[in-house]
Amino acid sequence: MPIRSFTRSTDGRALAGVCAGIAQTLGVDVTLVRVVFALLALAGGAGIVLYLALWAWSASARPWWAILLLVFAGALLLGAIGISDRAVLGIMLVAAGLAVAWRQGRNLRIEAPLSYGGLALAGLGAIVLLEGGGAATRVLAPGAVAGALLLVCGPWLWRLAVERDEERAARIRTEERADVATRVHDSVLQTLTLIQRHAAEPRRVASLARRQERELRGWLYADQPIGDDSSSLVAALSAAAADVEELHGVRIELASAGDAPPDTALVLAAREAMTNAAKFAGVEEIDVYAEVGRDEAAVFVRDRGVGFDPAAVPDDRRGISHSIEDRLRRAGGTAIVTTRPGGGTEVELRLPR
Amino acid sequence: MKRRVVLVDDHGLFLAGVRAELGDAVEVVGDARSVAEAVPLIKEVDPDVVLLDVHLPDGSGDAIINAVAPERPGVKFLALSVSDAAEDVIAVIRAGARGYVTKTIAADELAAAIERVAQGDAVFSPRLAGFVLDAFRAGTEVGGDAELNELTPREREVLQLIARGYMYKEIASRLHLSVKTIESHVSSVLRKLQLSTRHELTRWATEHRLV
C-alpha cells in the first residue's frame, strides 16, 4: 500500500514535499522522482495534475476529488501517448468499474451480490472501447473484457469452491461423530447401565466389563464387526469365550497361532469344555489355546481348578464329557480329557484338516 | 531388595491402578505418560525394570527402548498392553523388551513377571507364545540363518505349553526338565525373535517402518 503509507516530506522539499515523500517511501533518489514528474508534465500536463492529486491525497482527509484528479491525470497521460478520446474514456470506465467491483469482491460472501454497478460501469467502458477504438483495440478488447471478468469473478468462484469443500468436510465429520455416538450408545452406554444395575454382583460386573472391552477392542484394532463369529475359527472361539465369560463370570484368556475357517463341531466342543471348566473347576480364569497347523486344528481348554477322578465321575459330568468326545469323533477328530483331583483339567481337541 | 520400577502408560487411571496393585512388591520410582517424558526419566532414575505400554500418544514402546537401551543397557523392559495386534507386540519384543503380558494379568503374577525380567529371564504370556508360534510357523524357508529362523522342536513344545496356559514349573514337570532349562529355552526363543530374519518378522517390521 505505497499510497496509504505515503506522506509528504518536510525534509528537502522544493514545493509541497510530494516528490521528496515519494522518494522516501520508495527509497529512490528525489531527483529521479522530480525528473519523472517533469516528463509527465510534458504529457499534456498529466504530471502537474498527478502532483496535485497526490498532494490532495496526502492531506489527512483523503478527499474523493483527489481520486478524480488521479483519474484525470491518467486520462491526460493516455491522451498524450496518442490514444483517442473515446478509447481513453472507455479505459477509464473499465478501470473505475473494476475498482468498484473489486472493492466489493474482496470481502465477498455467497449471499452478498457482486457489485452490479461496478460491473455495469466496466461493461459500458468496454462497449465504448469497442465502438470507438481503432483496429488494434477492436482485436484486443474482447480478450481484455474476458480477463476483466475473470478478475472480478475469480475470487468469488474461488471462495465458493472453498466453502463447498469446508461444508463437505464438516458433513463427513458430523456423520463420523454420529456413527461413533451410535456405536458408543449401543455398546458402552448399555454396558455402563447394566453395570450400575448389577453393582452388587462383582462377578457379573467384571464379566460385563470384560465382554465390552473385548467388543470395543475388536472394533478399534481388528476392524472386525462386532458379533461376526463366522469368519474364522479364532473369531468363533473368541465369541464362544465371550458368551461363557458372560454366563458364568469367569475370565478366559484366548491365545492362538494360525487360523482357519470355523468348524462347528470343534467350536461347539470347545465351548462345552469352557462351560464345564467355568461351572465345575472353581477357578476364575481359564486358558484356551487354538493352533492351526497344516494337518490339523487343535484347541486346548485348560483350568487350574479342582480337577476330578475320571473313574468316579458323576453321571451329569460324564454326559458332558461324552458329548464333547462324541461330537469330535463324529467329525473325525479326537478329544482327550486330562485331569486328576486337585491337578486341574485340560481338554485337548484335535481335528484333521 | 525391592526392584526399582518405572511405569510408562498414557492412562492415568491405569498408572494409579498398577501402582496400587503392585503395592509393596516393588518400588515404583517414577511414571511417564509419553515417549518424550519417559526417555529422560528412565535415563535419570536408571530403574531395574520399565513396565511399558505398547501404544503411547507420541509413538510406540519400541521408540523408548531404542532411545534408552544404548545408554542404559542394564534397564530391562516388560511390555504391558491391551493391544491385540501381533505385529505391535512383536515389534516391541524385537526392539529389546524381555516379555509381554496383557493388562488383565493378576497383581501377584505381574510382580513375579517383573522379578523374572529383572533377573534377565523372559516372560511369555500365553498370547505372546501364540504370536511367536504363528510367526515361526512351520514352512519352507529359503536362505537365511536356519538356526535363527527356526524354532527347535523342544522350543516349540515349550511355547505350545505356555500358550495352553501352563506355568514354567508345570511345564518342567511335564517335560521332565528343570525350571532353569525351561527358562533357557524361552530366552533362546526371545533371542531368535530379536535376531531372526524370517520373512514374517521382517515383513511385520517393514510394514511398520521399523527397519
Coordinates of C-alpha atoms in Angstrom, one line a residue:
Chain A
M1 CA 0.0 0.0 0.0
P2 CA 2.5 2.6 -1.1
I3 CA -0.1 5.4 -1.4
R4 CA -1.5 4.8 2.0
S5 CA 1.8 4.9 3.8
F6 CA 2.9 7.8 1.7
T7 CA 3.2 11.2 3.4
R8 CA 4.6 14.4 2.2
S9 CA 8.1 15.0 3.4
T10 CA 9.2 18.3 5.1
D11 CA 12.8 17.4 4.6
G12 CA 14.4 18.6 1.4
R13 CA 11.1 19.6 -0.2
A14 CA 11.0 22.0 -3.1
L15 CA 7.3 22.7 -3.4
A16 CA 4.8 20.8 -1.2
G17 CA 7.2 17.8 -0.5
V18 CA 5.3 15.3 -2.6
C19 CA 8.3 14.3 -4.7
A20 CA 10.5 14.0 -1.5
G21 CA 7.8 12.0 0.2
I22 CA 7.6 9.5 -2.8
A23 CA 11.4 9.3 -2.9
Q24 CA 11.5 8.4 0.8
T25 CA 8.6 5.9 0.6
L26 CA 10.1 4.1 -2.4
G27 CA 13.7 4.5 -1.3
V28 CA 14.9 6.2 -4.5
D29 CA 16.7 9.5 -5.2
V30 CA 14.4 12.5 -5.1
T31 CA 15.9 13.9 -8.3
L32 CA 14.8 10.8 -10.2
V33 CA 11.2 11.3 -9.0
R34 CA 11.3 15.0 -10.0
V35 CA 12.5 14.1 -13.5
V36 CA 9.7 11.6 -13.8
F37 CA 7.2 14.3 -12.8
A38 CA 8.7 16.8 -15.2
L39 CA 8.5 14.3 -18.1
L40 CA 4.9 13.5 -17.1
A41 CA 4.1 17.3 -17.1
L42 CA 5.1 17.3 -20.7
A43 CA 2.5 14.7 -21.5
G44 CA -0.5 17.1 -21.7
G45 CA 0.1 18.4 -18.2
A46 CA -0.5 14.9 -16.6
G47 CA 2.4 15.3 -14.2
I48 CA 1.1 18.5 -12.8
V49 CA -2.4 17.1 -12.3
L50 CA -0.9 14.0 -10.7
Y51 CA 1.2 16.1 -8.4
L52 CA -1.9 18.0 -7.3
A53 CA -3.8 14.7 -6.8
L54 CA -1.1 13.3 -4.6
W55 CA -0.9 16.5 -2.7
A56 CA -4.6 16.4 -2.0
W57 CA -4.4 12.7 -1.2
S58 CA -1.6 13.1 1.3
A59 CA -3.7 15.6 3.3
S60 CA -5.3 13.7 6.1
A61 CA -8.9 14.0 4.7
R62 CA -8.3 11.7 1.7
P63 CA -10.9 13.6 -0.4
W64 CA -12.8 11.9 -3.1
W65 CA -11.9 14.6 -5.6
A66 CA -8.3 13.6 -5.2
I67 CA -9.2 10.3 -6.9
L68 CA -11.0 12.3 -9.6
L69 CA -7.8 14.2 -10.1
L70 CA -5.8 10.9 -10.3
V71 CA -8.2 9.7 -13.0
F72 CA -8.0 12.9 -14.8
A73 CA -4.1 12.7 -14.7
G74 CA -4.4 9.1 -16.1
A75 CA -6.7 10.3 -18.9
L76 CA -4.3 13.1 -19.8
L77 CA -1.4 10.7 -19.9
L78 CA -3.3 8.2 -22.2
G79 CA -4.3 11.1 -24.5
A80 CA -0.8 12.3 -24.6
I81 CA 0.6 9.0 -25.9
G82 CA -1.9 9.1 -28.8
I83 CA -4.9 7.1 -27.7
S84 CA -8.2 8.5 -29.0
D85 CA -10.5 10.3 -26.6
R86 CA -13.2 7.6 -26.9
A87 CA -10.7 4.9 -26.0
V88 CA -9.4 6.9 -23.1
L89 CA -13.0 7.3 -21.8
G90 CA -13.6 3.5 -22.3
I91 CA -10.4 2.6 -20.5
M92 CA -11.3 5.0 -17.6
L93 CA -14.8 3.5 -17.3
V94 CA -13.5 -0.1 -17.3
A95 CA -10.8 0.8 -14.7
A96 CA -13.4 2.6 -12.5
G97 CA -15.9 -0.3 -12.8
L98 CA -13.3 -2.9 -12.0
A99 CA -12.1 -0.9 -9.0
V100 CA -15.7 -0.7 -7.6
A101 CA -16.3 -4.4 -8.3
W102 CA -13.0 -5.4 -6.7
R103 CA -13.8 -3.4 -3.5
Q104 CA -16.9 -5.5 -3.1
G105 CA -15.2 -8.7 -4.3
R106 CA -12.6 -8.6 -1.6
N107 CA -15.0 -9.4 1.2
L108 CA -17.4 -11.3 -1.0
R109 CA -19.8 -13.7 0.6
I110 CA -22.0 -16.0 -1.4
E111 CA -25.1 -14.3 -0.1
A112 CA -23.8 -10.8 -1.0
P113 CA -24.3 -9.9 -4.6
L114 CA -21.4 -8.8 -6.8
S115 CA -21.3 -5.0 -7.3
Y116 CA -23.5 -4.9 -10.3
G117 CA -23.0 -1.2 -10.6
G118 CA -19.2 -1.7 -10.9
L119 CA -19.7 -4.5 -13.5
A120 CA -22.1 -2.3 -15.5
L121 CA -19.7 0.5 -15.5
A122 CA -16.9 -1.8 -16.7
G123 CA -19.2 -3.2 -19.4
L124 CA -20.1 0.3 -20.5
G125 CA -16.4 1.2 -20.8
A126 CA -15.8 -2.0 -22.8
I127 CA -18.6 -1.0 -25.3
V128 CA -17.2 2.5 -25.6
L129 CA -13.8 1.0 -26.3
L130 CA -15.1 -1.5 -28.9
E131 CA -17.1 1.2 -30.7
G132 CA -14.5 3.9 -30.8
G133 CA -11.1 2.2 -30.8
G134 CA -9.1 1.6 -33.9
A135 CA -8.5 -1.7 -35.5
A136 CA -5.9 -2.7 -32.8
T137 CA -8.3 -2.1 -29.9
R138 CA -11.1 -4.0 -31.7
V139 CA -8.9 -7.1 -31.6
L140 CA -7.6 -6.6 -28.1
A141 CA -10.8 -5.5 -26.4
P142 CA -12.6 -8.9 -26.2
G143 CA -9.6 -10.5 -24.6
A144 CA -9.3 -7.6 -22.2
V145 CA -13.1 -7.9 -21.3
A146 CA -12.7 -11.6 -20.7
G147 CA -9.7 -11.0 -18.5
A148 CA -11.5 -8.3 -16.6
L149 CA -14.5 -10.7 -16.0
L150 CA -12.1 -13.3 -14.7
L151 CA -10.5 -10.8 -12.4
V152 CA -13.9 -9.9 -11.0
C153 CA -15.5 -13.3 -10.7
G154 CA -12.3 -15.3 -9.9
P155 CA -12.2 -14.6 -6.2
W156 CA -15.9 -15.1 -5.9
L157 CA -15.8 -18.5 -7.6
W158 CA -12.7 -19.5 -5.6
R159 CA -14.4 -18.6 -2.3
L160 CA -17.4 -20.6 -3.4
A161 CA -15.3 -23.7 -4.0
V162 CA -13.5 -23.4 -0.7
E163 CA -16.7 -23.0 1.2
R164 CA -18.2 -26.1 -0.5
D165 CA -15.1 -28.1 0.4
E166 CA -15.4 -26.9 4.0
E167 CA -19.1 -27.8 4.1
R168 CA -18.4 -31.3 2.8
A169 CA -15.6 -31.9 5.4
A170 CA -17.9 -30.7 8.1
R171 CA -20.7 -33.0 6.9
I172 CA -18.2 -36.0 6.9
R173 CA -17.1 -35.1 10.4
T174 CA -20.7 -34.9 11.6
E175 CA -21.5 -38.3 10.1
E176 CA -18.5 -39.9 11.6
R177 CA -19.4 -38.5 15.0
A178 CA -22.9 -39.8 14.6
D179 CA -21.5 -43.2 13.8
V180 CA -19.3 -43.3 16.8
A181 CA -22.1 -42.0 19.0
T182 CA -24.4 -44.8 17.8
R183 CA -21.7 -47.3 18.5
V184 CA -20.9 -46.0 21.9
H185 CA -24.6 -45.8 22.8
D186 CA -25.3 -49.4 21.6
S187 CA -22.4 -50.9 23.4
V188 CA -20.6 -48.9 26.0
L189 CA -23.5 -46.9 27.4
Q190 CA -25.7 -50.0 27.6
T191 CA -23.0 -51.9 29.4
L192 CA -22.5 -49.0 31.9
T193 CA -26.2 -49.0 32.6
L194 CA -26.1 -52.8 33.2
I195 CA -23.0 -52.4 35.4
Q196 CA -24.9 -49.8 37.6
R197 CA -27.8 -52.1 37.9
H198 CA -25.6 -55.1 38.9
A199 CA -23.2 -53.1 41.1
A200 CA -23.7 -55.5 44.0
E201 CA -22.5 -58.5 41.9
P202 CA -18.8 -58.2 41.3
R203 CA -18.5 -61.2 39.1
R204 CA -21.3 -60.1 36.8
V205 CA -19.8 -56.6 36.7
A206 CA -16.4 -58.0 35.8
S207 CA -17.8 -60.2 33.0
L208 CA -19.9 -57.3 31.6
A209 CA -16.9 -55.0 31.6
R210 CA -14.7 -57.7 30.0
R211 CA -17.1 -58.5 27.3
Q212 CA -17.5 -54.8 26.5
E213 CA -13.7 -54.4 26.4
R214 CA -13.4 -57.3 24.0
E215 CA -16.0 -55.9 21.7
L216 CA -14.5 -52.4 21.7
R217 CA -11.1 -53.8 21.1
G218 CA -12.3 -55.9 18.2
W219 CA -13.9 -52.7 16.7
L220 CA -10.9 -50.5 17.3
Y221 CA -8.0 -52.7 16.4
A222 CA -9.1 -55.6 14.3
D223 CA -11.7 -54.0 12.1
Q224 CA -13.8 -56.9 12.8
P225 CA -17.5 -56.3 13.1
I226 CA -19.0 -56.9 16.5
G227 CA -20.7 -60.3 16.7
D228 CA -19.3 -61.6 13.5
D229 CA -18.1 -65.0 14.6
S230 CA -18.5 -66.9 11.4
S231 CA -15.4 -65.6 9.7
S232 CA -12.7 -67.7 11.3
L233 CA -12.1 -70.4 13.9
V234 CA -10.3 -67.9 16.2
A235 CA -13.2 -65.4 15.8
A236 CA -15.8 -68.1 16.6
L237 CA -13.8 -69.3 19.6
S238 CA -13.5 -65.7 20.8
A239 CA -17.2 -65.2 20.6
A240 CA -17.8 -68.5 22.4
A241 CA -15.4 -67.5 25.1
A242 CA -17.2 -64.1 25.5
D243 CA -20.5 -65.9 25.9
V244 CA -19.1 -68.3 28.5
E245 CA -17.5 -65.4 30.3
E246 CA -20.8 -63.5 30.5
L247 CA -22.8 -66.5 31.5
H248 CA -20.5 -67.8 34.2
G249 CA -18.5 -64.8 35.3
V250 CA -15.1 -66.3 34.6
R251 CA -12.1 -64.8 32.7
I252 CA -11.0 -66.7 29.5
E253 CA -7.6 -66.0 28.0
L254 CA -7.6 -66.9 24.4
A255 CA -4.2 -67.4 22.6
S256 CA -3.9 -68.6 19.1
A257 CA -1.4 -69.5 16.4
G258 CA -2.7 -69.6 12.8
D259 CA -6.3 -69.5 11.8
A260 CA -8.7 -71.4 9.6
P261 CA -12.4 -71.4 8.6
P262 CA -14.5 -72.2 11.6
D263 CA -15.6 -75.8 12.2
T264 CA -18.9 -76.1 14.0
A265 CA -18.1 -79.4 15.9
L266 CA -14.7 -78.0 17.1
V267 CA -16.2 -74.7 18.2
L268 CA -19.1 -76.3 20.0
A269 CA -16.9 -78.9 21.7
A270 CA -14.5 -76.1 22.8
R271 CA -17.4 -74.1 24.1
E272 CA -18.7 -77.1 26.0
A273 CA -15.3 -77.6 27.6
M274 CA -15.1 -73.9 28.6
T275 CA -18.5 -74.1 30.1
N276 CA -17.5 -77.2 32.1
A277 CA -14.4 -75.5 33.4
A278 CA -16.4 -72.4 34.3
K279 CA -19.0 -74.4 36.2
F280 CA -17.0 -77.1 37.9
A281 CA -13.4 -76.2 38.2
G282 CA -14.0 -73.4 40.8
V283 CA -11.5 -71.0 39.2
E284 CA -11.7 -67.5 37.9
E285 CA -9.5 -68.0 34.9
I286 CA -9.5 -70.4 32.0
D287 CA -6.8 -70.6 29.3
V288 CA -7.8 -71.5 25.7
Y289 CA -5.2 -72.0 23.0
A290 CA -6.0 -72.7 19.4
E291 CA -3.4 -73.9 17.0
V292 CA -4.0 -74.4 13.3
G293 CA -1.3 -76.4 11.6
R294 CA -1.0 -77.8 8.1
D295 CA -2.6 -81.1 9.0
E296 CA -4.8 -80.4 11.9
A297 CA -6.6 -77.8 14.0
A298 CA -6.2 -78.2 17.8
V299 CA -7.9 -76.4 20.7
F300 CA -6.8 -76.7 24.3
V301 CA -9.0 -75.7 27.2
R302 CA -7.2 -75.6 30.5
D303 CA -8.0 -74.7 34.0
R304 CA -6.1 -74.9 37.3
G305 CA -9.1 -75.9 39.2
V306 CA -10.2 -78.8 41.4
G307 CA -9.9 -81.5 38.8
F308 CA -11.6 -84.8 39.2
D309 CA -11.1 -88.5 39.3
P310 CA -12.0 -89.8 35.8
A311 CA -13.0 -93.2 37.2
A312 CA -15.6 -91.6 39.6
V313 CA -17.3 -89.0 37.5
P314 CA -20.9 -88.1 38.4
D315 CA -23.3 -89.0 35.7
D316 CA -24.2 -85.5 34.6
R317 CA -20.5 -84.8 34.2
R318 CA -19.9 -88.0 32.3
G319 CA -22.6 -87.0 29.9
I320 CA -21.0 -83.7 29.1
S321 CA -17.6 -85.3 28.7
H322 CA -19.2 -87.8 26.2
S323 CA -20.9 -85.1 24.3
I324 CA -17.6 -83.4 23.7
E325 CA -15.8 -86.7 22.8
D326 CA -18.7 -88.0 20.6
R327 CA -19.0 -84.7 18.8
L328 CA -15.4 -84.7 17.9
R329 CA -15.3 -88.4 16.9
R330 CA -18.3 -87.9 14.6
A331 CA -16.4 -85.0 12.9
G332 CA -13.3 -87.3 12.5
G333 CA -11.3 -85.9 15.4
T334 CA -10.3 -86.8 18.9
A335 CA -11.0 -85.3 22.3
I336 CA -8.8 -86.2 25.3
V337 CA -9.6 -85.0 28.8
T338 CA -6.6 -85.0 31.2
T339 CA -7.4 -84.5 34.9
R340 CA -6.8 -85.6 38.4
P341 CA -8.2 -84.4 41.7
G342 CA -6.5 -81.1 42.6
G343 CA -4.5 -81.0 39.5
G344 CA -6.7 -79.0 37.1
T345 CA -8.2 -80.2 33.9
E346 CA -7.2 -79.9 30.3
V347 CA -9.4 -80.8 27.3
E348 CA -7.5 -81.4 24.1
L349 CA -9.5 -81.3 20.9
R350 CA -7.9 -82.2 17.6
L351 CA -9.4 -82.3 14.2
P352 CA -7.6 -83.2 11.0
R353 CA -7.9 -80.7 8.2
Chain B
M1 CA 16.0 -56.0 47.7
K2 CA 13.0 -54.5 46.0
R3 CA 13.1 -53.9 42.3
R4 CA 13.0 -50.3 41.2
V5 CA 10.3 -49.9 38.5
V6 CA 9.3 -47.1 36.1
L7 CA 5.7 -47.2 34.7
V8 CA 5.0 -45.9 31.3
D9 CA 1.4 -45.6 30.2
D10 CA -0.7 -42.8 28.9
H11 CA -3.8 -43.7 31.0
G12 CA -3.6 -42.0 34.4
L13 CA -6.2 -44.4 35.8
F14 CA -4.2 -47.4 34.8
L15 CA -1.0 -46.0 36.2
A16 CA -2.7 -45.4 39.5
G17 CA -4.2 -48.9 39.4
V18 CA -0.9 -50.7 38.7
R19 CA 0.8 -48.6 41.4
A20 CA -1.8 -49.7 44.0
E21 CA -1.9 -53.3 42.9
L22 CA 1.9 -53.7 43.0
G23 CA 1.9 -52.2 46.5
D24 CA 5.0 -53.1 48.4
A25 CA 6.1 -55.8 46.0
V26 CA 8.3 -53.4 44.1
E27 CA 9.4 -49.8 44.4
V28 CA 7.8 -47.6 41.8
V29 CA 10.4 -44.8 41.2
G30 CA 8.6 -42.9 38.6
D31 CA 6.0 -42.9 35.9
A32 CA 5.6 -41.3 32.5
R33 CA 2.8 -40.8 30.0
S34 CA 4.6 -40.4 26.7
V35 CA 7.8 -41.3 24.9
A36 CA 9.1 -37.7 25.4
E37 CA 8.5 -37.9 29.1
A38 CA 9.8 -41.5 29.5
V39 CA 13.2 -41.3 27.9
P40 CA 14.8 -38.7 30.1
L41 CA 13.1 -40.1 33.2
I42 CA 14.4 -43.6 32.6
K43 CA 17.9 -42.3 31.8
E44 CA 17.8 -40.3 35.1
V45 CA 16.5 -42.8 37.6
D46 CA 18.1 -45.9 35.9
P47 CA 15.5 -48.4 37.2
D48 CA 15.7 -52.2 37.1
V49 CA 12.6 -52.7 35.1
V50 CA 10.4 -50.5 32.9
L51 CA 6.7 -51.5 32.5
L52 CA 5.9 -50.3 29.1
D53 CA 2.7 -49.7 27.2
V54 CA 2.9 -50.7 23.6
H55 CA 1.0 -47.7 22.3
L56 CA 1.7 -44.1 23.5
P57 CA 0.3 -40.8 22.2
D58 CA 3.6 -39.8 20.7
G59 CA 5.0 -43.1 19.4
S60 CA 5.2 -46.7 20.3
G61 CA 7.0 -48.5 23.1
D62 CA 9.9 -49.6 20.9
A63 CA 10.9 -45.9 20.4
I64 CA 11.6 -45.7 24.1
I65 CA 13.6 -48.9 24.1
N66 CA 15.7 -47.7 21.1
A67 CA 16.4 -44.4 22.7
V68 CA 17.3 -45.7 26.2
A69 CA 18.9 -49.1 25.6
P70 CA 22.3 -47.8 24.2
E71 CA 22.9 -45.6 27.2
R72 CA 21.3 -47.8 29.9
P73 CA 22.0 -51.4 28.9
G74 CA 21.1 -52.6 32.4
V75 CA 17.4 -51.5 32.2
K76 CA 15.0 -54.3 31.4
F77 CA 11.7 -53.7 29.6
L78 CA 8.5 -55.6 30.0
A79 CA 5.6 -54.7 27.6
L80 CA 2.2 -54.4 29.1
S81 CA -0.7 -53.8 26.8
V82 CA -4.3 -54.3 25.8
S83 CA -3.3 -54.3 22.1
D84 CA -4.4 -57.4 20.2
A85 CA -2.2 -56.7 17.2
A86 CA 0.6 -59.3 16.9
E87 CA 2.8 -57.0 14.9
D88 CA 2.8 -54.3 17.5
V89 CA 3.8 -56.7 20.2
I90 CA 6.4 -58.4 18.1
A91 CA 7.9 -55.0 17.3
V92 CA 8.4 -54.2 20.9
I93 CA 9.9 -57.6 21.6
R94 CA 12.3 -57.2 18.6
A95 CA 13.3 -53.8 19.9
G96 CA 14.5 -55.5 23.1
A97 CA 11.6 -56.0 25.5
R98 CA 12.1 -59.1 27.7
G99 CA 8.5 -60.1 27.6
Y100 CA 4.9 -59.2 27.1
V101 CA 1.9 -59.5 29.4
T102 CA -1.7 -58.4 28.9
K103 CA -3.2 -55.8 31.2
T104 CA -5.6 -58.3 32.6
I105 CA -2.7 -60.0 34.4
A106 CA -3.2 -60.5 38.2
A107 CA -1.1 -58.4 40.5
D108 CA 0.9 -61.2 42.0
E109 CA 1.7 -62.6 38.5
L110 CA 2.7 -59.1 37.4
A111 CA 5.1 -58.8 40.4
A112 CA 6.5 -62.2 39.6
A113 CA 7.0 -61.3 35.9
I114 CA 8.8 -58.1 36.9
E115 CA 11.1 -60.1 39.1
R116 CA 11.8 -62.6 36.4
V117 CA 12.6 -59.9 33.8
A118 CA 14.8 -58.1 36.3
Q119 CA 16.8 -61.4 36.6
G120 CA 17.3 -61.4 32.9
D121 CA 14.7 -64.0 32.1
A122 CA 12.0 -63.7 29.5
V123 CA 8.3 -63.5 30.3
F124 CA 5.9 -65.0 27.7
S125 CA 2.2 -64.7 28.3
P126 CA 0.1 -67.3 26.6
R127 CA -0.9 -64.8 24.0
L128 CA 2.7 -63.8 23.2
A129 CA 3.6 -67.5 22.9
G130 CA 0.7 -67.8 20.3
F131 CA 2.0 -64.8 18.4
V132 CA 5.5 -66.2 18.3
L133 CA 4.4 -69.7 17.2
D134 CA 2.4 -68.0 14.5
A135 CA 5.4 -66.0 13.3
F136 CA 7.7 -69.1 13.3
R137 CA 5.1 -71.4 11.9
A138 CA 6.5 -74.4 10.0
G139 CA 7.1 -73.5 6.4
T140 CA 9.9 -73.9 3.9
E141 CA 12.3 -71.1 4.5
V142 CA 14.7 -70.2 1.7
G143 CA 18.1 -68.9 2.7
G144 CA 18.8 -67.1 5.9
D145 CA 20.3 -68.4 9.1
A146 CA 18.3 -71.6 9.7
E147 CA 19.4 -71.7 13.4
L148 CA 17.9 -68.3 14.0
N149 CA 14.9 -68.7 11.7
E150 CA 13.5 -71.9 13.0
L151 CA 12.5 -73.0 16.5
T152 CA 13.7 -76.3 17.7
P153 CA 11.1 -79.0 18.4
R154 CA 11.7 -78.5 22.1
E155 CA 11.3 -74.8 22.0
R156 CA 8.1 -75.2 20.0
E157 CA 6.9 -77.7 22.7
V158 CA 7.7 -75.2 25.5
L159 CA 5.9 -72.4 23.7
Q160 CA 2.9 -74.5 23.0
L161 CA 2.6 -75.3 26.7
I162 CA 2.9 -71.7 27.6
A163 CA 0.2 -70.8 25.1
R164 CA -2.0 -73.5 26.7
G165 CA -1.7 -71.7 30.0
Y166 CA 1.0 -73.8 31.8
M167 CA 3.4 -72.2 34.1
Y168 CA 7.2 -72.9 33.9
K169 CA 7.0 -75.2 36.9
E170 CA 4.2 -77.2 35.4
I171 CA 6.0 -77.4 32.0
A172 CA 9.2 -78.5 33.7
S173 CA 7.5 -81.4 35.5
R174 CA 5.5 -82.4 32.4
L175 CA 8.6 -82.5 30.1
H176 CA 10.8 -83.9 32.9
L177 CA 13.1 -80.9 32.7
S178 CA 14.3 -78.3 35.3
V179 CA 12.7 -74.9 35.5
K180 CA 16.1 -73.4 34.6
T181 CA 16.1 -75.4 31.4
I182 CA 12.6 -74.2 30.5
E183 CA 13.8 -70.6 31.2
S184 CA 16.8 -71.0 28.9
H185 CA 14.6 -72.4 26.1
V186 CA 12.3 -69.3 26.5
S187 CA 15.3 -67.0 26.5
S188 CA 16.6 -68.7 23.4
V189 CA 13.3 -68.1 21.7
L190 CA 13.5 -64.4 22.7
R191 CA 16.9 -64.2 21.2
K192 CA 15.8 -65.7 17.9
L193 CA 12.8 -63.4 17.9
Q194 CA 15.1 -60.4 18.1
L195 CA 17.7 -61.6 15.6
S196 CA 15.7 -63.7 13.2
T197 CA 15.4 -62.6 9.6
R198 CA 12.4 -64.8 9.0
H199 CA 10.2 -63.3 6.4
E200 CA 7.1 -62.9 8.6
L201 CA 9.0 -61.0 11.2
T202 CA 10.8 -58.9 8.6
R203 CA 7.5 -58.2 6.8
W204 CA 5.9 -57.1 10.0
A205 CA 8.8 -54.8 10.7
T206 CA 8.8 -53.4 7.2
E207 CA 5.1 -52.7 7.2
H208 CA 5.6 -50.7 10.3
R209 CA 8.7 -49.0 9.0
L210 CA 10.9 -50.3 11.8
V211 CA 13.7 -51.5 9.7

